[in-house]
Tab-separated table of C-alpha atoms in Angstrom:
chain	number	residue	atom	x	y	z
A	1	UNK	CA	28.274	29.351	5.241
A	2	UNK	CA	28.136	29.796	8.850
A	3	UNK	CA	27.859	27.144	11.457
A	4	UNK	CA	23.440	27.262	11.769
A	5	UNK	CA	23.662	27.021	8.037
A	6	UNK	CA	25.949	23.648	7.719
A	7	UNK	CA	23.818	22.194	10.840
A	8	UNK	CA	20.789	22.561	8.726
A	9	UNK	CA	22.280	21.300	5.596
A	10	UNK	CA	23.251	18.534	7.387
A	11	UNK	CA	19.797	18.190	9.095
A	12	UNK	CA	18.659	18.445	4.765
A	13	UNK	CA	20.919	15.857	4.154
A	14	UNK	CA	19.591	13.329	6.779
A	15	UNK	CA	16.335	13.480	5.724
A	16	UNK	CA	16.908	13.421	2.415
A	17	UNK	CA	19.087	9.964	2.775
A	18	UNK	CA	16.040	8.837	5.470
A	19	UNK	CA	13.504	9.489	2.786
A	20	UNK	CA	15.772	7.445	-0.109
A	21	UNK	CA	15.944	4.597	2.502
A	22	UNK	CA	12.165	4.171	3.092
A	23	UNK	CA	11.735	4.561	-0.640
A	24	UNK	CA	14.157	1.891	-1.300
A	25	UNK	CA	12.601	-0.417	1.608
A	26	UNK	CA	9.549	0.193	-0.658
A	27	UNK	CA	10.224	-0.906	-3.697
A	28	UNK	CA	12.068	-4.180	-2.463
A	29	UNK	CA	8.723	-4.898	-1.130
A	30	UNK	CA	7.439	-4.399	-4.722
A	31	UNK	CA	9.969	-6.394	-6.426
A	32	UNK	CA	9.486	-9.175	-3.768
A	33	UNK	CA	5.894	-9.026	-4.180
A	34	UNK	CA	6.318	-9.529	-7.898
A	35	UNK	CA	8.472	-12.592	-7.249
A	36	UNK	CA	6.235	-14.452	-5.474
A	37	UNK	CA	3.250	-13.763	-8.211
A	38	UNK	CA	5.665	-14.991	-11.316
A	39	UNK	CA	8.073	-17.837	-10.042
A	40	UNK	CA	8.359	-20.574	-11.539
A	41	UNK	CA	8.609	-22.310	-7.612
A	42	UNK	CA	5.472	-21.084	-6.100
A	43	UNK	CA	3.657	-21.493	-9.398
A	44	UNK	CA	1.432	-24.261	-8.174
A	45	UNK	CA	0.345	-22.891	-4.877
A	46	UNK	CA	-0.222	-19.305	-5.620
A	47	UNK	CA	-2.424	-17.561	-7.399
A	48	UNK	CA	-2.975	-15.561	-9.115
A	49	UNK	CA	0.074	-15.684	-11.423
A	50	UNK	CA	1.674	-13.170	-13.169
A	51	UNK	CA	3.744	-13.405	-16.375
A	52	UNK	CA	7.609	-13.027	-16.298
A	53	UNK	CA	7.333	-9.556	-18.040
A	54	UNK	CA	5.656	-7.731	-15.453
A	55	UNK	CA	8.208	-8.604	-12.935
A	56	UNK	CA	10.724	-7.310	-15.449
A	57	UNK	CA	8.412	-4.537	-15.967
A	58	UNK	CA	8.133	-3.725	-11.643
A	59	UNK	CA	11.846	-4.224	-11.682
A	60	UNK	CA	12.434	-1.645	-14.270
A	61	UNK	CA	10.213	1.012	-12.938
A	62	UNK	CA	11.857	0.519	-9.513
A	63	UNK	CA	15.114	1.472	-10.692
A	64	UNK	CA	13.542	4.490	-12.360
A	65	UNK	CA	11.880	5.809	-9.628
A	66	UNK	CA	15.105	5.130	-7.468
A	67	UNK	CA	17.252	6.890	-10.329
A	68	UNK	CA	14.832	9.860	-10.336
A	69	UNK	CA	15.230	10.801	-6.573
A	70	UNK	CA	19.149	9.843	-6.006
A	71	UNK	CA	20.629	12.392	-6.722
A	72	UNK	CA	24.394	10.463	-6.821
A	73	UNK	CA	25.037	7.704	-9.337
A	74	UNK	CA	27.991	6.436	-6.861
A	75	UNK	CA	25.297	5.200	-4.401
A	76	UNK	CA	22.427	4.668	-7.346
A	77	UNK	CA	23.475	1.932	-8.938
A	78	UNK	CA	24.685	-0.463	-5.654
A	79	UNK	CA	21.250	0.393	-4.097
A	80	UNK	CA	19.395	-0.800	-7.493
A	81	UNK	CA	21.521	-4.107	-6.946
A	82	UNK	CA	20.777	-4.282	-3.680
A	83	UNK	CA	17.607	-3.805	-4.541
A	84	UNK	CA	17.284	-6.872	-6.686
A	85	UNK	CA	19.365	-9.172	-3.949
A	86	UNK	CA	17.169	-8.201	-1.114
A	87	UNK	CA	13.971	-8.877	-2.565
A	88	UNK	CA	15.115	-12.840	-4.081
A	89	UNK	CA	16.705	-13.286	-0.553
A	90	UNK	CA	13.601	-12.607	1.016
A	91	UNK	CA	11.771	-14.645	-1.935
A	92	UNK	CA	13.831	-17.844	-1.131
A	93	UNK	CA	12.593	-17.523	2.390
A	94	UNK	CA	8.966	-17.300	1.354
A	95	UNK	CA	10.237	-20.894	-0.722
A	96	UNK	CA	11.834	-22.759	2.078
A	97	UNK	CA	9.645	-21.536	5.068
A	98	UNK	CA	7.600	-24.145	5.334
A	99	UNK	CA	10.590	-25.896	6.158
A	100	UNK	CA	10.911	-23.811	9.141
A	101	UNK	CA	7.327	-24.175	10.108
A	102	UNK	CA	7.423	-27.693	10.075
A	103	UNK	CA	5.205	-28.623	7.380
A	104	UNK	CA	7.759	-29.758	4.923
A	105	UNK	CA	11.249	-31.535	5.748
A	106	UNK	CA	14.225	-29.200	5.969
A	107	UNK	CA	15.876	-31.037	3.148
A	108	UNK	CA	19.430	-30.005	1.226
A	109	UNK	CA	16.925	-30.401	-1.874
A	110	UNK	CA	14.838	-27.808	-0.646
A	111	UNK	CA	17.398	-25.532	0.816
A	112	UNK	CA	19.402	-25.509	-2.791
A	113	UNK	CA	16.411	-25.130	-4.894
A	114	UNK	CA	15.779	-21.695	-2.768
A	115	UNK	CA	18.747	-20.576	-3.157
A	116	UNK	CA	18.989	-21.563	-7.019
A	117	UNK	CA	15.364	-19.715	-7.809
A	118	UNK	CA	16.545	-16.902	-5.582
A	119	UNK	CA	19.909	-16.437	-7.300
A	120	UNK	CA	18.333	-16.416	-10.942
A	121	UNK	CA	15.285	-13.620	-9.918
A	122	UNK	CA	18.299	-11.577	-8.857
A	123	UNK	CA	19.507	-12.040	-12.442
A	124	UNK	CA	16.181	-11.586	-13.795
A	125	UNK	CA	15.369	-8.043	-11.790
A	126	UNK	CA	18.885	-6.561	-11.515
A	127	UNK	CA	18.997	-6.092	-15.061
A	128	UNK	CA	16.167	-4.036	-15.460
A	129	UNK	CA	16.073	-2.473	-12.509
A	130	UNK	CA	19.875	-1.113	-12.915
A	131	UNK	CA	19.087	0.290	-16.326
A	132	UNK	CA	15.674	1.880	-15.074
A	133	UNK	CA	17.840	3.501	-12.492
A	134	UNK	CA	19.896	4.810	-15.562
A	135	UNK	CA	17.029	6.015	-17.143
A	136	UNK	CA	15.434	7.629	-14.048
A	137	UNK	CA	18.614	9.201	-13.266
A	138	UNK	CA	19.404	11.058	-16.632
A	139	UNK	CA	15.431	11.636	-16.819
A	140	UNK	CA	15.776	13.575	-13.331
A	141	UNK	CA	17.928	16.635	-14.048
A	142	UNK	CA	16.040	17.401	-17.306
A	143	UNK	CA	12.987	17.377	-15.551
A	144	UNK	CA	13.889	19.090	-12.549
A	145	UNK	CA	15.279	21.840	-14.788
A	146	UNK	CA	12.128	22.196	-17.060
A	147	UNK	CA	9.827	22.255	-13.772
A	148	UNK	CA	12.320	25.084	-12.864
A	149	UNK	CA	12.189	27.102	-15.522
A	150	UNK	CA	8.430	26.830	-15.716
A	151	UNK	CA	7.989	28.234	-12.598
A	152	UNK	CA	11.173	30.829	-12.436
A	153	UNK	CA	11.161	31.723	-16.024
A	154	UNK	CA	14.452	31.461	-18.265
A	155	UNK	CA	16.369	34.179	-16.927
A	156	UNK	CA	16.059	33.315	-13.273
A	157	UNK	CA	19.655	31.881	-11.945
A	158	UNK	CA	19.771	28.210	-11.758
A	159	UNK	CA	20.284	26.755	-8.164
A	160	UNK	CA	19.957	22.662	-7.643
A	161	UNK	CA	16.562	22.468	-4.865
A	162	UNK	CA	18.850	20.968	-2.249
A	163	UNK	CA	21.638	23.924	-2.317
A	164	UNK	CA	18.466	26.562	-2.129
A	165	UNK	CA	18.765	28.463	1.517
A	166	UNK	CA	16.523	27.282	4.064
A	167	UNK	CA	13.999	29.139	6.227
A	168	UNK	CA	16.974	29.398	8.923
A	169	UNK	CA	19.620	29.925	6.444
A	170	UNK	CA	17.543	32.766	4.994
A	171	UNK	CA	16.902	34.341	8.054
A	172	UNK	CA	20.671	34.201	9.608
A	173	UNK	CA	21.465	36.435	6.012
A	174	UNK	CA	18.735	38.532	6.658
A	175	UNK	CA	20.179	39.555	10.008
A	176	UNK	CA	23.695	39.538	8.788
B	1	UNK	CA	10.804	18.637	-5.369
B	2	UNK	CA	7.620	18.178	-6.767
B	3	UNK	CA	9.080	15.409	-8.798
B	4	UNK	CA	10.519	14.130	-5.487
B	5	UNK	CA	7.306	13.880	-3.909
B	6	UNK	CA	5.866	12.499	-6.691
B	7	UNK	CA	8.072	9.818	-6.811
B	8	UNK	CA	8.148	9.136	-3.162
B	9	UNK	CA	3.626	8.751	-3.734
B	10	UNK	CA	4.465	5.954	-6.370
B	11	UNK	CA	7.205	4.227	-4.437
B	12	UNK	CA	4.592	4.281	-1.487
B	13	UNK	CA	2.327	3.227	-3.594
B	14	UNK	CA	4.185	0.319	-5.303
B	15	UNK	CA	5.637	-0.319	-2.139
B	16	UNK	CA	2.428	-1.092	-0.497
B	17	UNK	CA	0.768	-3.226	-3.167
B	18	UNK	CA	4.160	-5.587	-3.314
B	19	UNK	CA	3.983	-5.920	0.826
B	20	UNK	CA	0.169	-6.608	0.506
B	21	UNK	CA	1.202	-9.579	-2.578
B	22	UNK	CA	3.834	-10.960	-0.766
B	23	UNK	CA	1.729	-11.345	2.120
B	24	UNK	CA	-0.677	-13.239	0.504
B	25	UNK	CA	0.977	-15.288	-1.436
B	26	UNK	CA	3.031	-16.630	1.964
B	27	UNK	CA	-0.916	-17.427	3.440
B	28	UNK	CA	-1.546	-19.308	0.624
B	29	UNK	CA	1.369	-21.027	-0.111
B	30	UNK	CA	1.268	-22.303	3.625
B	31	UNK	CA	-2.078	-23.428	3.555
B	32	UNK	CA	-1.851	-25.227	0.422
B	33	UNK	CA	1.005	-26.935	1.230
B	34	UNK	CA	-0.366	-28.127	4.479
B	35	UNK	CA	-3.229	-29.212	2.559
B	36	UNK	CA	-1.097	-31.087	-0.341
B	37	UNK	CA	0.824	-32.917	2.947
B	38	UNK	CA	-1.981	-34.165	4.620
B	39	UNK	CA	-3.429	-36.505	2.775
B	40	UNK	CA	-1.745	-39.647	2.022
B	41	UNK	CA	-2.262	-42.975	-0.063
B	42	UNK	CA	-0.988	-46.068	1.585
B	43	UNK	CA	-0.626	-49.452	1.062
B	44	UNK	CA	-3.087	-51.586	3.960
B	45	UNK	CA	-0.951	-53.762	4.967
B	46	UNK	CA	-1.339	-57.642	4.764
B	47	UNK	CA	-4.383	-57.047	1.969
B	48	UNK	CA	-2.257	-58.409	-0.920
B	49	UNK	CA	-3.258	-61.357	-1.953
B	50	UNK	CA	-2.870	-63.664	-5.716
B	51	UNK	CA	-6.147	-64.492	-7.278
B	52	UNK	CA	-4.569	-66.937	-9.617
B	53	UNK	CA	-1.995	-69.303	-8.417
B	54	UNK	CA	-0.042	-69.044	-11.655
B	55	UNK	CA	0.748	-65.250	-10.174
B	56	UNK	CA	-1.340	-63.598	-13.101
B	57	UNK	CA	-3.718	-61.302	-11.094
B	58	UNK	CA	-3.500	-60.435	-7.171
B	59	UNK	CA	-5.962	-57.894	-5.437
B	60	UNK	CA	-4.682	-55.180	-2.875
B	61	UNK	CA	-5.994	-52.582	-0.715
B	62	UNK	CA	-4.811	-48.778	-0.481
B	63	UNK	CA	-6.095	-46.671	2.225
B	64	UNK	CA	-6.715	-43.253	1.183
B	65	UNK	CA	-6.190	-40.739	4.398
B	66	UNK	CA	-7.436	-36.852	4.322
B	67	UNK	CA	-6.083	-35.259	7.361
B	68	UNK	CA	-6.331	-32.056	5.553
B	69	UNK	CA	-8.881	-28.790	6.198
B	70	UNK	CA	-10.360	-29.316	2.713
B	71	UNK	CA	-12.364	-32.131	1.113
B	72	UNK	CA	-10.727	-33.945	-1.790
B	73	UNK	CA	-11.822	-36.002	-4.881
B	74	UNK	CA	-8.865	-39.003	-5.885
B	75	UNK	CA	-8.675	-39.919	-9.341
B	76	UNK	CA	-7.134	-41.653	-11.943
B	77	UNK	CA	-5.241	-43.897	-8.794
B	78	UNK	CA	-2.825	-45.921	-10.962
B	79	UNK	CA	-0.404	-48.079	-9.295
B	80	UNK	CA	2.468	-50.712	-11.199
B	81	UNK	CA	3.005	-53.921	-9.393
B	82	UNK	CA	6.889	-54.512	-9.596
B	83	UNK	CA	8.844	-58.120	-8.716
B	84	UNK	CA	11.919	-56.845	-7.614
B	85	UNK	CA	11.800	-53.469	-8.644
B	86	UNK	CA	10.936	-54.748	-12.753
B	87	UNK	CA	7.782	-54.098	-13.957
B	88	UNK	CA	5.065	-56.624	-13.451
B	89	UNK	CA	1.983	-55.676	-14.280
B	90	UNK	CA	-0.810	-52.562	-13.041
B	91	UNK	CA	-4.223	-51.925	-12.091
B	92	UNK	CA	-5.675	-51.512	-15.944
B	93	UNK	CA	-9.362	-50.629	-15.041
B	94	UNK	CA	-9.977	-47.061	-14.626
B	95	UNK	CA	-10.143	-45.566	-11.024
B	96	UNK	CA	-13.567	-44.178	-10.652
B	97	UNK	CA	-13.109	-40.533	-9.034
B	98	UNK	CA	-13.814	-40.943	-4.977
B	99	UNK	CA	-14.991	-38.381	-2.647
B	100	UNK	CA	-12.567	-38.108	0.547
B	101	UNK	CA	-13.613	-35.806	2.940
B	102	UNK	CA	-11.848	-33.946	5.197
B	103	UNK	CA	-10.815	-35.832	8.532
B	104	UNK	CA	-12.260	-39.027	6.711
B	105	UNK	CA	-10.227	-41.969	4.916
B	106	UNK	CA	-11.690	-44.521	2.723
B	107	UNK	CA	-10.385	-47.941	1.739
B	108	UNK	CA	-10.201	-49.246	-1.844
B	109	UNK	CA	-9.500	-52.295	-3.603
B	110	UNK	CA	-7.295	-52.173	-6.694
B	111	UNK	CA	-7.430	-55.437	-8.904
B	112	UNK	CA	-3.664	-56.167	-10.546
B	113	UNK	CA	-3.214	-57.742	-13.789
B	114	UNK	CA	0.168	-59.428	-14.208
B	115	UNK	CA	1.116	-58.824	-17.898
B	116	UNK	CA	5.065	-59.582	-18.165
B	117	UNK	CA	4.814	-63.652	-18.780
B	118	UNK	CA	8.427	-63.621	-18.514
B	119	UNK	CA	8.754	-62.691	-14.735
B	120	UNK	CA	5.221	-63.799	-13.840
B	121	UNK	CA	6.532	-67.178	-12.346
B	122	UNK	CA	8.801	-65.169	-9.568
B	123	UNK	CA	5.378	-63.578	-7.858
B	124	UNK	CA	5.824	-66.099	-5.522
B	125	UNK	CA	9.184	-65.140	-4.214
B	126	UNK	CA	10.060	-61.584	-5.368
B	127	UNK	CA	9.911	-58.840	-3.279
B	128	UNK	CA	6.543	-57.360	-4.385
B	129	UNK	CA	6.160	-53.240	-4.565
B	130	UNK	CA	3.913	-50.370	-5.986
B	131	UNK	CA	4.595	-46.898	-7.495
B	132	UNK	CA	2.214	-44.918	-9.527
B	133	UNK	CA	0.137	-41.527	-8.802
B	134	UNK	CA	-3.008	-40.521	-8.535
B	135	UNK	CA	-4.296	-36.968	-8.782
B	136	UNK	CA	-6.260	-34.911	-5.806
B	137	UNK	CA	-8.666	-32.328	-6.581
B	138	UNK	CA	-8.865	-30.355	-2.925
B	139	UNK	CA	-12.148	-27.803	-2.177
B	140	UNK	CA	-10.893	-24.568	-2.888
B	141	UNK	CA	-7.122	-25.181	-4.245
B	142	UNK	CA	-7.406	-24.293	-8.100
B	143	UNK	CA	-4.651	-26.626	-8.651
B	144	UNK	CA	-4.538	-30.504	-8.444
B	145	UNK	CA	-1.999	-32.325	-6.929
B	146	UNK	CA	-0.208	-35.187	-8.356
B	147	UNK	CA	0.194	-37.343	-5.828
B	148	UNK	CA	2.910	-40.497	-6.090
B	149	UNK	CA	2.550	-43.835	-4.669
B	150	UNK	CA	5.581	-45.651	-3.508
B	151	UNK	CA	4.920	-48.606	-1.412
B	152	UNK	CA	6.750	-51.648	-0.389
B	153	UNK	CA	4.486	-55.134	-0.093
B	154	UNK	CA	7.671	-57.725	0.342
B	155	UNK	CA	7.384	-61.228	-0.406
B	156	UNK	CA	3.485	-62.589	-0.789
B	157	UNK	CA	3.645	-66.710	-1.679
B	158	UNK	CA	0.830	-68.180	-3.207
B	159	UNK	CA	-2.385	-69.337	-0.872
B	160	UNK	CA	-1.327	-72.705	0.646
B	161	UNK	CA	1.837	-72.318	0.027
């Protein structure tokens, strides 16, 4: 591969990783959003509430939708984790902010019952979410491969969508 | 890449929806919190007094303050008179429900019954105190509040004493 064709696979590569990174930022928010409907902690002040299943249920489809666009398990399964512990960090400082804002006293009480709710949701959703990674993952080359041979037929070669030449690569052998 | 993009539409999606929930949820938290906080149920001070100088019945006054942006109904107020931190005795007739509104505080006047013969002569000297709860409905807050009295009276002797 010449030198235009490894700048643009690593231009590929940048976006690709930009585009996992927004789609992870995304589903944090989801998975944080779903804490705050179902904890135990805010039970009293929000509503309305949801059931502990369908934050296991948000968690798991998270990790699948991670696993189906990752396309390596080594980074997979620490960003499902990381996943879970963003999200209950940011839900135990949706629980103790009022503390912050003045309207409650910034007690040792408060500050370790945060932490304790936050540490158990990351229990809760890691779970899930890690094996709906799993699951999205294994799910992603069989469908990727049956989309393929849909649309190139069964004796058309196999090549993976992010090794397929682009525009630039395409043209630089067409002038070679 | 289809199923990329695809994907990538439901993350967005889902992504959206959780940022909308969580913010939300933070409003309302806040608010109600700041409207549990802000109203309080305190002891007037001085009202104590003994209707009976044997210490068997004593009349008090709480002071019921809503500082908070809703109105609130108080019921079921039930305090426990305590000598010295023991049980004494407790308001047995039941607290009608009052109408508080907000910015406004009303007084009320609880009537004690001392019903523990064996610590009924100390009302005199004990230090005199009241716990118990009432619970707040607030306008527009599905959920009540339990609200818990804790109030220290200290020593009350007996009129002309």
């Amino acid at each position: 591969m010449n030198d235009d064709g490894r700048r643009a696979r690593r231009r590929a590569q940048g976006s690709y990783w930009l585009l996992i990174a927004g789609q992870w930022l995304l589903l944090t928010l989801a998975i944080a959003g779903g804490m705050v409907r179902s904890s135990i902690a805010l039970r009293d002040y929000v509503s309305p509430n949801l059931s502990d299943g369908w934050l296991t249920a948000v968690a798991f489809v998270a990790g699948l939708l991670l696993g189906l666009t990752v396309i390596s398990p080594k980074v997979l399964f620490p960003l499902a984790l990381l996943m879970s512990l963003v999200a209950a960090a940011t839900f135990g400082a949706v629980v103790y902010m009022p503390a912050w804002q003045g309207t409650l006293f910034r007690s040792t009480t408060l500050s370790n019952y945060a932490q304790q709710q936050a540490l158990f949701l990351t229990i809760w959703t890691a779970a899930p979410a890690i094996l709906g990674s799993l699951i999205g993952y294994l799910l992603s080359g069989g469908i990727r491969r049956a989309l393929e041979l849909r649309r190139d037929g069964p004796d058309a070669e196999h090549i993976p969508w992010w090794e397929r030449p682009t525009r630039s690569t395409a043209r630089d052998n067409t002038n070679s | 890449m289809r199923m990329f993009l695809a994907a990538l539409a439901v993350s967005l999606a889902l992504g959206v929806a959780g940022l909308v929930s969580l913010v939300a949820a933070m409003s309302e938290y806040n608010s109600t919190l700041e409207t549990y906080t802000q109203l309080s149920i305190r002891y007037e001070p001085d009202s104590f007094e003994w209707v009976e100088p044997d210490f068997g019945a004593a009349r008090t006054r709480m002071v019921i303050t809503n500082d908070s942006p809703a109105d609130a109904i108080v019921e079921d107020l039930s305090v426990f008179l305590r000598f010295d931190g023991e049980f004494a005795g407790t308001n047995y007739d039941r607290f009608p429900a009052l109408e508080v509104p907000q910015g406004e505080s009303r007084v009320v006047t609880l009537d004690l019954l001392v019903s523990t013969p064996s610590i009924q002569a100390e009302g005199g000297t004990a230090r005199l105190s009241l716990d118990g709860s009432a619970s707040v409905q607030f306008d527009g807050i599905e959920r009540d509040l339990n609200l818990n009295v804790n109030e220290r009276i200290g020593v009350v002797p007996a009129e002309g004493s």
